[in-house]
Amino acid sequence: MAARRLPPSSRETWRALAAAVGGVCLVCLLLVAKDGTFFWKNDFQTWYTPIYDDMVRAWRGGEWPILTPYSWSAGNLGGEYQAGTFSLWHAAVLRVLWSLPLSAAGKAAALAIIHLSLLAAGVVMLLRQRGARAEVAAAGALSVALSGWIVTWGAAQWFVALGGFAWLPWAWWAMQKALSTSSGRVRWALPAPFAYLLISAGSPFSTVMLAIVTAWLAGRTWATTRDWKSVAPLAWAGVLGVALSTPAWWMLLEMSAYSTRREWGMTPQFEWLVSWRAWLGALLPSVRVEWVDFFKIAAPRNCAVLLGALVPLAAGLALSARHRWHTGRASRRPYPGETWDLALFRFMAVLCMVPLVGSFRWSFRWLPLFQLALAVAGAEALRRLAPLRVARVAAVLVAVAVVLALATGTLGDWRFAAAEIAIVLAWWFLAARGVRWSAAAAVAALSLAGFALLDLQESSFAYTYPFRTNLERTAPLDPRRLYVAVYSWGDVIGVLRGPPGSGAVLRIGNTALCGGVHFLNGYSSFFPLGVPSWFAGEGNVISDEQAATIASPRAEPVFALLGVDGLVFSPQYRTLAENLGPEWQLVHRSDEASVYHRDPPRAAVAHPLDVLGTDPPTPLSRPTLTVLHDGRQEVKLRVEPQSSAPHSREEIADLGLIEPAVSTAAPSAIAFSRPYLPGYEARWNGRPRPVDNYHGVPLVALPQGAAGELILRFRPPSLRFGIPVAVGAFVLWGLVLAWPRRRASTRM
């Protein structure tokens, strides 16, 4: 039987997809071959990789990674949002990649390449839906997927920015397709899953970008039809997509009241604005202009974040120049939708230049949508122009940019300038000979040259920590203990500049999650309510005053309550260990850190209190506790009042029990060794009991002589109600998808 042949349009789409995805993979593999840690830098090393390691560990253990026991300050993975806990796509990709025999840098590279390819494929589908030729769609896809910001910041450091943005062109394509078809199934069912995938990925910026594109499409559609019913599919897609992702955004809103992000306030932030001088970098990314970084330091830096803009920008300017020179401005007829395309492009350019507030500061993070809007407008221009004309305009633009950079002394890296000139001239040569794919090849070559030649650390803070596979091992740390690490920003820089393997003892950021060791420290903006402030500095960095408090006798009552039985001192604070009591013993000392333990290990799932801190103190009985289940979201205990000890201390330790009480003539209070978060609920023999915040840990009070089963469970409203809403939305989406098609009536 002969193979079924695809229609010409489908074959062209597959060619565009193969060219775009193949170009992305080739460029990325060349970058990895040059630098094995190219896609594993800075926050990807200290935040994302450890979080992903622990998420996979939770899934393998049969639990959803809402909480983690390996960091108290960064234990709320569900509330963090950027972890992408509620994304089924994210879960599937991590499970597959983390089952492969890859290094941490290899997993990061694979994760980046998959999502860059996904992004490129989405842009191809979007541009083909808009009528672009295959070679034009491939060029536009490469200009977006290999753009400077999305690779050097999104793929290499802030993965969540890439993970969310990768779904934006797919959502745009789905909404555009829903508007252009009369099929009920497509109109009402197609856009919703892509909206869910984007929102649940965990990127607030990408979520707002989706809202911008949705509003833009709705305005464009209404302006054409003047019928509000025509935009109903967009409204429905938005509502259903938001409903499908309810647990993700609800938990974010629920926990935001306890986030340090609220302290950022409404003060405009001027860091990382794209100044008007920086736009010259769209033509010549090696140009060095003044940027203001995270520390409010203004310094000349190159414009590698604007890589990828040259080809679509040249196409747009070429189209505009042709109309002006040949037909006159007054008689120019814009292509359908040109006004709206330019409006989106210009709006995003302005958004990149204005200071914003709160979580949406650092305005250069809008550059991905600027690049996508530019690619859309550029693809429309390439449809109407000969490739040779665009190549000529690009050559003129590059020549003008080089002259301006030389005249102002801002040329920067001359090697890239020379490479860009050579690539544009080669593009001109190939276009003159009718090579269809010359523009796509030029985009890939320019991106590769930029990533290979420009100083990316200067433009993107692309620092690489010398971590190795020893992060996955625990020694000399003990996974049974609970540690506090005491270090400063200077020590973080010391690890950054240290020899290979540095950081496995000090465990900066969230790297404790890699090996499964327990730390109070953690790098998160969502701190638990009860963790003392001197355990939760920004990026778990400790000040001199905090360090002195930790090493003083004042910390002992808190350590006893929380179960801290391990301390890690950096070289800067090593002398503070002299203030520790005799129970603390030095077990490890190296150039990186000193580790102290005290025996026996005090870390326990839960323990009864002797007294409550009332005035006067309330005496309490100390029942025997048997741990029935110790999970991430749930702890189950059996409580037995005892008047005398039925076991020896050795037997108690072997059975996992807490030392029994000497009296049952008083109520009891059970403190759980985990950070307090809003959303904990307790049940005593099936009946609800209140959960209090007792100096940073959940506390459940029980009546006199209480016996039975005590369950502590983390079930905030975002889980109790959000999950049923998401399930209901999925069922509704399935019903829409399964709704029978209407058959067109025919006349006899």
XYZ file of C-alpha atoms in Angstrom:
748
model
C 0.000 0.000 0.000
C 1.471 3.358 -1.015
C 2.471 5.713 1.764
C 0.100 8.605 2.339
C 1.591 11.794 0.970
C 1.272 14.970 2.968
C -0.154 18.068 1.309
C 2.441 20.654 0.249
C 1.638 22.970 3.143
C 2.197 20.184 5.693
C 5.459 19.148 4.078
C 6.670 22.740 4.195
C 5.711 22.997 7.848
C 7.685 19.860 8.686
C 10.669 21.238 6.813
C 10.465 24.458 8.779
C 10.178 22.542 12.036
C 13.145 20.346 11.164
C 15.255 23.344 10.186
C 14.369 25.381 13.290
C 14.718 22.572 15.823
C 17.811 21.230 14.109
C 19.414 24.674 14.087
C 18.683 25.168 17.791
C 20.079 21.748 18.716
C 23.199 22.240 16.602
C 24.013 25.642 18.089
C 23.345 24.409 21.640
C 25.488 21.300 21.208
C 28.359 23.393 19.861
C 28.076 25.664 22.899
C 28.075 22.681 25.270
C 31.102 21.232 23.466
C 32.929 24.538 24.033
C 31.784 24.933 27.658
C 30.242 21.941 29.429
C 28.515 24.209 31.961
C 27.168 26.731 29.446
C 23.561 25.954 30.446
C 24.307 25.407 34.148
C 25.237 28.681 35.807
C 24.458 30.834 38.833
C 20.826 30.354 39.960
C 20.460 27.208 37.868
C 23.162 25.675 40.073
C 22.108 26.976 43.477
C 18.306 27.085 43.070
C 16.769 25.190 40.153
C 18.906 22.034 40.007
C 18.587 21.314 43.768
C 14.835 21.947 43.657
C 14.450 19.651 40.651
C 16.547 16.954 42.324
C 14.233 16.975 45.310
C 11.086 17.080 43.190
C 12.193 13.932 41.382
C 13.061 12.340 44.743
C 9.533 13.081 45.952
C 7.850 11.652 42.862
C 9.915 8.488 43.113
C 8.763 8.185 46.705
C 5.136 8.446 45.655
C 4.568 11.995 46.977
C 3.782 15.280 45.283
C 6.588 17.808 45.968
C 4.536 20.460 47.734
C 6.969 20.642 50.678
C 10.556 19.530 51.157
C 12.051 18.395 54.492
C 15.597 19.347 53.433
C 15.320 23.090 53.883
C 13.289 25.003 56.439
C 13.654 28.431 54.873
C 12.954 27.162 51.327
C 10.698 24.232 52.127
C 7.498 25.561 50.565
C 7.953 24.368 46.982
C 4.285 24.702 46.089
C 4.092 28.290 47.292
C 7.344 29.197 45.556
C 5.516 28.888 42.164
C 8.751 29.064 40.171
C 9.397 25.405 40.975
C 6.578 24.455 38.566
C 5.258 21.903 41.047
C 1.821 21.705 39.454
C 2.945 21.345 35.831
C 2.407 17.835 34.499
C 4.717 18.551 31.570
C 7.466 19.679 33.929
C 7.029 16.564 36.048
C 7.247 14.249 33.042
C 10.351 15.897 31.566
C 12.187 15.909 34.896
C 11.346 12.272 35.566
C 12.740 11.255 32.182
C 15.900 13.368 32.261
C 16.733 12.548 35.878
C 16.552 8.838 35.063
C 19.370 9.204 32.526
C 23.055 8.828 33.483
C 23.814 12.534 33.066
C 25.764 14.954 35.220
C 24.005 17.936 36.756
C 25.358 20.132 33.945
C 24.201 17.546 31.397
C 20.673 17.490 32.815
C 20.547 21.288 32.729
C 21.742 21.322 29.111
C 19.184 18.692 28.097
C 16.410 20.612 29.862
C 17.431 23.838 28.115
C 17.720 22.242 24.675
C 14.302 20.573 24.984
C 12.592 23.847 25.863
C 14.495 25.933 23.326
C 13.440 23.408 20.681
C 9.869 23.559 21.984
C 10.007 27.347 21.723
C 11.355 27.214 18.168
C 8.672 24.725 17.113
C 5.957 26.925 18.585
C 7.188 29.970 16.665
C 7.225 27.923 13.444
C 3.617 26.865 13.995
C 2.606 30.437 14.796
C 4.266 31.940 11.734
C 3.016 29.193 9.423
C -0.505 29.811 10.750
C -0.020 33.435 9.725
C 0.975 32.396 6.182
C 4.781 32.610 6.346
C 6.843 30.459 4.002
C 8.824 27.599 5.517
C 12.191 29.350 5.291
C 10.732 32.539 6.757
C 9.126 30.620 9.637
C 12.437 28.894 10.370
C 14.309 32.212 10.382
C 11.763 33.746 12.747
C 11.877 30.714 15.044
C 15.667 30.814 15.267
C 15.662 34.549 15.956
C 13.414 33.936 18.997
C 14.781 30.629 20.323
C 18.420 31.734 19.939
C 17.868 35.301 21.096
C 20.434 36.605 23.521
C 18.258 37.075 26.589
C 16.377 33.791 26.410
C 19.633 31.794 26.072
C 21.999 33.637 28.422
C 19.421 34.364 31.133
C 16.466 32.041 30.570
C 18.216 28.836 29.504
C 21.438 29.213 31.486
C 20.297 30.841 34.753
C 16.589 31.584 35.256
C 15.193 28.432 33.709
C 11.626 29.261 34.731
C 11.710 32.199 32.287
C 12.399 29.792 29.420
C 10.100 27.080 30.783
C 7.121 29.451 30.787
C 7.920 31.452 27.662
C 8.402 28.281 25.576
C 4.618 27.789 25.685
C 3.703 31.353 24.705
C 3.969 30.929 20.897
C 2.016 27.673 21.212
C -0.743 29.438 23.153
C -0.687 32.271 20.591
C -0.936 29.745 17.749
C -3.809 27.915 19.471
C -5.779 31.109 20.065
C -5.113 32.295 16.521
C -6.290 28.958 15.151
C -9.390 29.095 17.351
C -10.248 32.493 15.882
C -9.766 31.347 12.304
C -11.900 28.204 12.345
C -15.588 27.450 12.716
C -15.004 24.058 14.334
C -16.469 24.106 17.827
C -14.003 21.566 19.150
C -11.014 23.597 18.056
C -12.434 26.981 18.996
C -13.407 26.008 22.523
C -10.898 23.271 23.421
C -7.539 23.928 21.749
C -6.174 27.012 23.567
C -6.949 25.915 27.164
C -4.230 23.245 27.659
C -1.540 25.590 26.351
C -2.707 28.290 28.745
C -2.500 25.731 31.566
C 1.009 24.644 30.556
C 2.219 28.233 30.502
C 0.633 29.332 33.779
C 1.641 26.203 35.688
C 5.256 26.473 34.483
C 5.817 29.048 37.218
C 6.898 32.203 35.386
C 4.973 35.323 36.449
C 6.384 37.289 33.506
C 5.270 34.681 30.970
C 1.811 34.623 32.539
C 1.490 38.384 32.099
C 2.865 38.057 28.554
C 0.058 35.581 27.840
C -2.460 38.121 29.131
C -0.920 40.814 26.889
C -1.076 38.604 23.789
C -4.637 37.517 24.595
C -5.784 41.121 24.976
C -3.943 42.054 21.772
C -5.609 39.239 19.820
C -9.009 40.133 21.248
C -8.576 43.793 20.299
C -7.397 42.926 16.811
C -10.295 40.504 16.261
C -12.910 42.905 17.535
C -11.483 45.743 15.430
C -11.932 43.528 12.354
C -15.350 42.014 13.090
C -16.939 44.549 15.451
C -18.620 41.541 17.058
C -17.907 40.659 20.684
C -18.989 37.069 20.037
C -15.911 36.630 17.850
C -13.628 36.980 20.872
C -15.628 34.574 23.031
C -13.209 31.655 22.340
C -10.359 33.717 23.804
C -12.329 34.529 26.932
C -13.329 30.892 27.326
C -9.754 29.687 26.765
C -8.483 32.114 29.380
C -11.041 31.085 31.986
C -10.536 27.365 31.385
C -6.726 27.651 31.318
C -6.747 29.588 34.578
C -9.087 27.006 36.118
C -6.842 24.118 35.055
C -3.869 25.764 36.771
C -5.791 26.830 39.894
C -3.538 25.160 42.531
C -0.416 26.837 41.119
C -1.569 30.453 41.136
C -3.826 30.103 44.184
C -0.995 28.842 46.375
C 1.202 31.663 45.080
C -1.401 34.245 46.086
C -2.044 32.464 49.364
C 1.632 32.447 50.359
C 2.546 35.865 48.934
C 1.481 37.494 52.203
C 4.446 35.735 53.804
C 6.936 36.557 51.068
C 9.800 39.025 51.118
C 8.494 40.223 47.749
C 5.905 42.321 49.562
C 8.778 44.376 50.975
C 9.783 45.516 47.500
C 6.750 47.792 47.532
C 5.829 50.229 44.793
C 9.189 51.974 44.465
C 10.233 52.084 40.774
C 13.288 49.950 40.072
C 15.862 51.222 37.575
C 18.069 48.118 37.416
C 18.472 46.413 34.036
C 16.447 48.894 32.012
C 17.035 48.840 28.258
C 18.196 52.393 27.615
C 17.710 54.097 24.257
C 21.463 53.730 23.631
C 21.221 49.976 24.155
C 18.922 49.533 21.153
C 21.983 49.945 18.925
C 22.839 46.494 20.267
C 19.967 45.063 18.217
C 22.163 45.768 15.185
C 25.574 45.231 16.794
C 25.384 43.256 20.080
C 29.068 43.826 20.835
C 28.438 47.546 21.425
C 29.085 48.491 25.071
C 26.667 50.877 26.770
C 25.822 51.633 30.376
C 23.623 49.145 32.217
C 22.583 49.320 35.878
C 22.901 45.891 37.534
C 21.257 44.259 40.578
C 23.504 46.184 42.956
C 22.556 49.545 41.385
C 26.036 49.818 39.853
C 26.124 51.499 36.438
C 28.888 50.120 34.221
C 29.529 49.635 30.485
C 28.426 46.180 29.326
C 27.870 44.620 25.941
C 24.369 44.066 24.544
C 24.465 40.302 24.066
C 20.890 40.139 25.402
C 19.726 41.679 22.095
C 21.245 38.981 19.889
C 18.831 37.726 17.249
C 17.075 40.987 16.444
C 19.064 41.947 13.329
C 17.334 39.846 10.646
C 13.652 40.554 11.541
C 14.492 44.200 12.224
C 16.213 44.508 8.837
C 13.177 42.939 7.156
C 10.788 45.387 8.779
C 12.926 48.398 7.892
C 13.366 47.124 4.341
C 9.600 46.897 3.859
C 9.112 50.362 5.285
C 11.885 51.776 3.048
C 10.380 50.208 -0.077
C 7.018 51.813 0.561
C 8.535 55.187 1.306
C 10.852 55.304 -1.717
C 8.648 53.741 -4.393
C 5.058 54.548 -3.533
C 5.337 57.538 -1.236
C 4.213 57.590 2.342
C 0.758 58.974 1.603
C -0.154 56.197 -0.845
C 1.272 53.349 1.195
C -1.157 50.501 1.880
C -0.276 48.528 5.002
C -0.666 44.771 4.934
C -3.638 43.418 6.950
C -2.933 43.677 10.639
C 0.299 45.653 10.226
C -0.878 48.386 12.581
C -1.584 45.836 15.297
C 1.725 44.000 14.735
C 3.675 47.215 15.071
C 1.634 48.264 18.083
C 2.581 45.087 19.982
C 6.231 45.401 18.993
C 6.399 49.053 20.042
C 4.518 48.452 23.277
C 6.987 45.767 24.338
C 9.928 48.003 23.414
C 8.562 50.732 25.677
C 7.892 48.226 28.452
C 11.556 47.195 28.367
C 12.603 50.814 28.896
C 10.377 51.970 31.754
C 11.060 51.255 35.455
C 8.574 48.871 37.048
C 7.837 47.822 40.620
C 7.605 44.795 42.887
C 7.992 41.342 41.373
C 8.006 42.839 37.877
C 11.147 44.903 38.296
C 14.158 44.434 35.999
C 12.377 45.457 32.834
C 14.777 43.693 30.469
C 12.859 40.511 31.347
C 10.216 41.646 28.826
C 12.734 41.180 25.998
C 11.520 37.653 25.042
C 8.063 38.941 24.057
C 9.680 41.930 22.347
C 11.750 39.450 20.317
C 8.675 37.343 19.500
C 6.652 40.396 18.424
C 9.608 41.532 16.297
C 9.822 38.078 14.693
C 6.108 38.165 13.854
C 6.370 41.607 12.254
C 9.623 40.650 10.500
C 8.098 37.464 9.083
C 5.261 39.462 7.536
C 7.854 41.733 5.938
C 9.910 38.801 4.640
C 6.777 37.435 2.967
C 6.567 40.540 0.814
C 10.236 41.123 0.019
C 12.940 39.395 -1.947
C 15.614 37.893 0.358
C 18.304 39.876 -1.437
C 16.672 43.200 -0.545
C 16.563 42.266 3.153
C 20.213 41.149 3.092
C 21.247 44.478 1.551
C 19.389 46.462 4.202
C 20.967 44.313 6.929
C 24.434 45.018 5.519
C 23.741 48.755 5.500
C 22.431 48.647 9.078
C 25.481 46.764 10.323
C 27.819 49.186 8.541
C 26.048 52.165 10.100
C 26.136 50.519 13.548
C 29.885 49.818 13.271
C 30.605 53.394 12.191
C 28.542 54.792 15.083
C 30.218 52.456 17.564
C 33.685 53.445 16.323
C 32.810 57.121 16.443
C 31.543 56.888 20.024
C 34.189 54.446 21.250
C 31.629 51.767 22.162
C 32.495 49.062 19.608
C 33.399 46.515 22.264
C 34.596 43.157 21.001
C 35.958 43.758 17.504
C 36.041 40.002 16.824
C 32.279 39.762 16.928
C 31.916 42.918 14.831
C 34.168 41.357 12.190
C 32.263 38.068 12.383
C 28.918 39.843 12.010
C 30.122 41.727 8.941
C 31.372 38.472 7.404
C 28.106 36.636 8.135
C 25.937 39.412 6.685
C 28.073 39.567 3.534
C 27.807 35.772 3.177
C 24.041 36.084 3.593
C 24.002 38.730 0.831
C 26.045 36.436 -1.413
C 23.755 33.434 -0.840
C 20.565 35.483 -1.205
C 21.813 36.850 -4.535
C 22.092 33.266 -5.747
C 18.568 32.402 -4.673
C 19.343 30.287 -1.595
C 15.974 30.149 0.180
C 17.293 29.327 3.642
C 20.004 31.979 3.733
C 18.187 34.163 6.293
C 17.711 31.250 8.699
C 21.361 30.304 8.353
C 22.391 33.900 9.008
C 20.330 34.009 12.222
C 21.901 30.782 13.514
C 25.412 31.891 12.588
C 25.022 35.307 14.221
C 23.712 33.731 17.430
C 26.508 31.169 17.547
C 29.124 33.871 16.971
C 27.649 36.018 19.721
C 27.544 33.235 22.306
C 31.046 32.074 21.380
C 32.829 35.448 21.164
C 31.080 37.919 23.451
C 31.766 38.148 27.178
C 28.523 36.685 28.505
C 29.555 37.043 32.126
C 29.749 40.796 31.577
C 26.252 41.020 30.120
C 24.441 38.388 32.168
C 26.285 37.706 35.443
C 26.841 34.180 34.109
C 28.946 32.909 37.013
C 29.747 29.208 37.306
C 30.175 27.540 40.688
C 32.740 24.713 40.797
C 30.186 22.143 41.985
C 30.765 18.519 41.059
C 29.049 15.200 41.708
C 30.009 15.443 45.386
C 26.870 17.552 45.879
C 24.946 14.296 45.604
C 26.950 12.776 48.472
C 26.422 13.704 52.102
C 29.761 13.088 53.861
C 31.043 14.694 56.044
C 27.456 15.809 56.764
C 24.994 13.409 58.396
C 21.553 13.109 56.734
C 20.021 12.259 60.148
C 20.916 15.655 61.580
C 19.525 19.164 61.194
C 22.158 21.802 60.360
C 22.534 25.552 60.407
C 25.143 26.950 58.001
C 26.817 30.215 58.986
C 28.386 32.115 56.084
C 28.446 35.536 54.370
C 28.463 36.887 50.826
C 32.242 36.834 50.984
C 32.129 33.087 51.576
C 29.769 32.654 48.616
C 32.321 34.432 46.431
C 34.976 32.192 47.959
C 33.061 29.101 46.850
C 32.587 30.658 43.420
C 36.347 31.060 43.047
C 37.243 27.850 44.843
C 38.746 24.659 43.439
C 36.586 21.995 41.746
C 34.172 20.475 44.210
C 33.872 23.475 46.514
C 30.497 23.976 48.159
C 29.646 20.396 49.154
C 30.148 21.121 52.872
C 28.942 24.708 53.137
C 25.861 24.002 50.964
C 25.088 27.507 49.752
C 21.691 28.342 48.268
C 19.480 25.263 48.124
C 22.242 22.766 47.372
C 21.377 20.816 50.532
C 18.488 19.378 48.518
C 20.892 17.711 46.072
C 22.197 15.238 48.637
C 19.193 15.085 50.905
C 20.752 16.673 53.980
C 18.655 18.770 56.354
C 19.388 22.487 56.764
C 17.498 25.355 58.297
C 19.013 27.546 55.586
C 17.542 27.975 52.140
C 17.282 30.409 49.242
C 13.669 31.503 48.810
C 11.479 34.569 49.019
C 8.777 32.592 50.889
C 10.072 32.131 54.408
C 8.059 30.120 56.954
C 6.458 32.279 59.599
C 8.317 30.758 62.506
C 11.898 30.358 61.285
C 13.896 32.905 63.294
C 15.127 35.845 61.261
C 18.739 34.958 61.970
C 18.329 31.696 60.038
C 16.801 33.295 56.952
C 18.991 35.983 55.450
C 18.661 36.795 51.752
C 20.065 33.833 49.861
C 20.616 32.246 53.340
C 23.513 34.636 53.932
C 24.195 35.431 57.583
C 25.259 38.825 58.957
C 27.899 39.240 61.658
C 25.231 39.876 64.309
C 23.225 36.826 63.241
C 26.334 34.648 63.282
C 27.230 35.783 66.801
C 23.719 34.947 68.003
C 23.814 31.463 66.491
C 27.109 30.676 68.247
C 25.945 32.038 71.616
C 24.075 30.332 74.488
C 20.978 32.340 73.484
C 20.460 29.948 70.566
C 20.390 26.787 72.681
C 16.665 26.871 73.632
C 15.730 27.412 69.997
C 18.090 24.653 68.840
C 16.526 22.276 71.368
C 13.024 23.091 70.141
C 13.834 22.845 66.434
C 16.116 19.828 66.798
C 19.328 21.466 65.541
C 22.265 19.131 66.200
C 24.741 20.272 63.537
C 26.522 23.561 62.797
C 28.585 24.509 59.748
C 30.899 27.525 60.034
C 32.588 29.177 57.067
C 36.227 30.294 57.433
C 35.087 33.856 58.133
C 33.079 32.759 61.182
C 35.240 29.840 62.291
C 36.462 31.639 65.405
C 32.863 31.936 66.675
C 32.881 28.192 67.313
C 34.972 28.922 70.405
C 31.758 30.171 72.050
C 30.010 26.811 71.658
C 29.362 24.613 74.667
C 31.351 21.448 75.418
C 28.631 19.257 73.910
C 29.590 20.463 70.420
C 32.381 18.394 68.854
C 34.404 19.238 65.747
C 33.927 16.420 63.193
C 35.302 18.048 60.036
C 37.623 20.929 59.223
C 38.766 22.062 55.781
C 39.513 25.231 53.895
C 35.822 25.384 52.989
C 34.105 24.943 56.362
C 34.143 23.469 59.856
C 31.385 21.066 60.933
C 30.271 20.525 64.536
C 27.955 17.838 65.911
C 26.479 17.161 69.300
C 25.351 13.726 70.460
C 22.969 12.122 70.674
C 21.256 13.432 67.528
C 18.277 15.494 68.651
C 16.444 15.648 65.356
C 13.065 13.939 65.787
C 9.752 13.915 63.967
C 7.940 15.293 67.029
C 8.400 15.617 70.763
C 6.205 16.568 73.717
C 6.931 19.764 75.599
C 7.581 19.861 79.340
C 5.927 23.260 79.825
C 4.218 25.917 77.750
C 5.631 29.424 77.909
C 2.677 30.977 79.721
C 2.862 33.061 82.876
C 2.931 31.108 85.091
C 4.227 28.183 82.940
C 1.740 25.378 82.406
C 3.152 21.951 83.379
C 2.543 19.294 80.755
C 2.598 15.517 80.624
C 4.951 13.843 78.175
C 3.204 10.945 76.426
C 4.990 8.298 74.408
C 4.994 9.000 70.659
C 5.327 6.349 67.998
C 5.895 7.509 64.434
C 3.479 5.712 62.104
C 4.154 7.804 59.014
C 6.573 10.634 58.269
C 5.779 12.150 54.870
C 6.301 15.495 53.248
C 2.741 16.711 53.691
C 1.603 14.430 56.506
C 2.872 13.122 59.853
C 0.992 10.390 61.711
C 1.723 9.567 65.370
C 0.348 7.145 67.935
C 0.092 8.813 71.342
C 0.134 6.689 74.510
C 0.081 8.152 78.018
C 2.608 6.448 80.283
C 3.354 6.754 83.970
C 6.613 4.874 83.768
C 9.040 3.877 81.084
C 8.266 0.460 79.556
C 11.586 0.348 77.700
C 15.196 1.215 78.250
C 16.746 4.189 76.454
C 18.344 1.804 73.929
C 15.000 0.100 73.249
C 13.297 3.477 72.861
C 15.862 4.556 70.275
C 15.504 1.281 68.357
C 11.695 1.598 68.266
C 11.773 5.219 67.094
C 10.038 6.421 70.269
C 10.340 9.583 72.313
C 11.202 9.125 76.005
C 7.934 8.585 77.925
C 6.395 10.837 80.482
C 6.325 10.405 84.243
C 2.766 11.656 84.732
C -0.526 11.812 82.878
C -2.198 14.247 85.267
C -1.842 17.183 82.875
C -2.593 18.014 79.240
C 0.156 17.550 76.661
C 1.497 19.591 73.745
C 3.207 17.990 70.750
C 5.759 20.062 68.838
C 6.581 18.881 65.322
C 10.107 19.274 64.004
C 9.241 21.092 60.802
C 8.777 24.768 59.888
C 5.376 26.260 60.558
C 3.377 27.306 57.510
C -0.190 28.575 57.247
C -2.297 25.686 56.026
C -1.436 22.969 58.547
C -4.394 21.108 60.021
C -4.458 18.419 62.722
C -6.804 15.543 63.526
C -6.911 13.755 66.834
C -8.721 10.405 66.559
C -10.528 11.785 63.540
C -11.508 15.070 65.166
C -9.988 18.423 64.184
C -7.545 20.097 66.565
C -6.091 23.616 66.235
C -2.487 24.005 65.075
C -0.494 26.832 66.649
C 2.776 28.461 65.680
C 5.060 27.792 68.644
C 8.363 29.627 68.093
C 8.544 28.434 64.507
C 7.140 24.902 64.656
C 3.585 23.506 64.496
C 2.179 22.746 67.950
C -0.893 20.640 68.741
C -2.329 20.643 72.280
C -4.023 17.446 73.540
C -6.342 16.941 76.523
C -5.356 15.237 79.780
C -4.625 11.536 79.412
C -5.066 11.685 75.645
C -4.408 8.463 73.728
C -4.892 7.564 70.107
C -3.805 8.738 66.666
C -2.618 12.271 65.866
C -2.265 13.422 62.249
C -0.666 16.670 61.128
C -1.379 17.457 57.487
C -0.505 20.361 55.201
C -3.749 21.186 53.417
C -4.079 24.909 52.666
C -7.213 26.119 50.822
C -5.245 26.242 47.566
C -4.963 22.439 47.736
C -8.298 21.613 49.365
C -10.303 23.639 46.868
C -7.845 24.315 44.048
C -7.343 20.689 43.068
C -11.107 19.965 42.761
C -11.487 23.112 40.639
C -8.668 21.964 38.360
C -10.137 18.455 38.075
C -13.573 19.904 37.295
C -12.053 22.144 34.623
C -10.331 19.134 33.078
C -13.596 17.206 32.965
C -15.320 20.175 31.372
C -12.517 20.475 28.798
C -12.905 16.780 28.000
C -16.642 17.205 27.488
C -16.033 20.076 25.092
C -13.494 17.993 23.201
C -15.871 15.035 22.984
C -18.886 17.124 21.968
C -20.232 15.724 18.660
C -19.727 17.845 15.593
C -22.747 19.421 13.978
C -23.422 18.087 10.554
C -24.113 20.654 7.927
C -27.680 20.411 6.625
C -28.123 19.611 2.934
C -31.023 20.294 0.649
C -32.600 17.484 -1.264
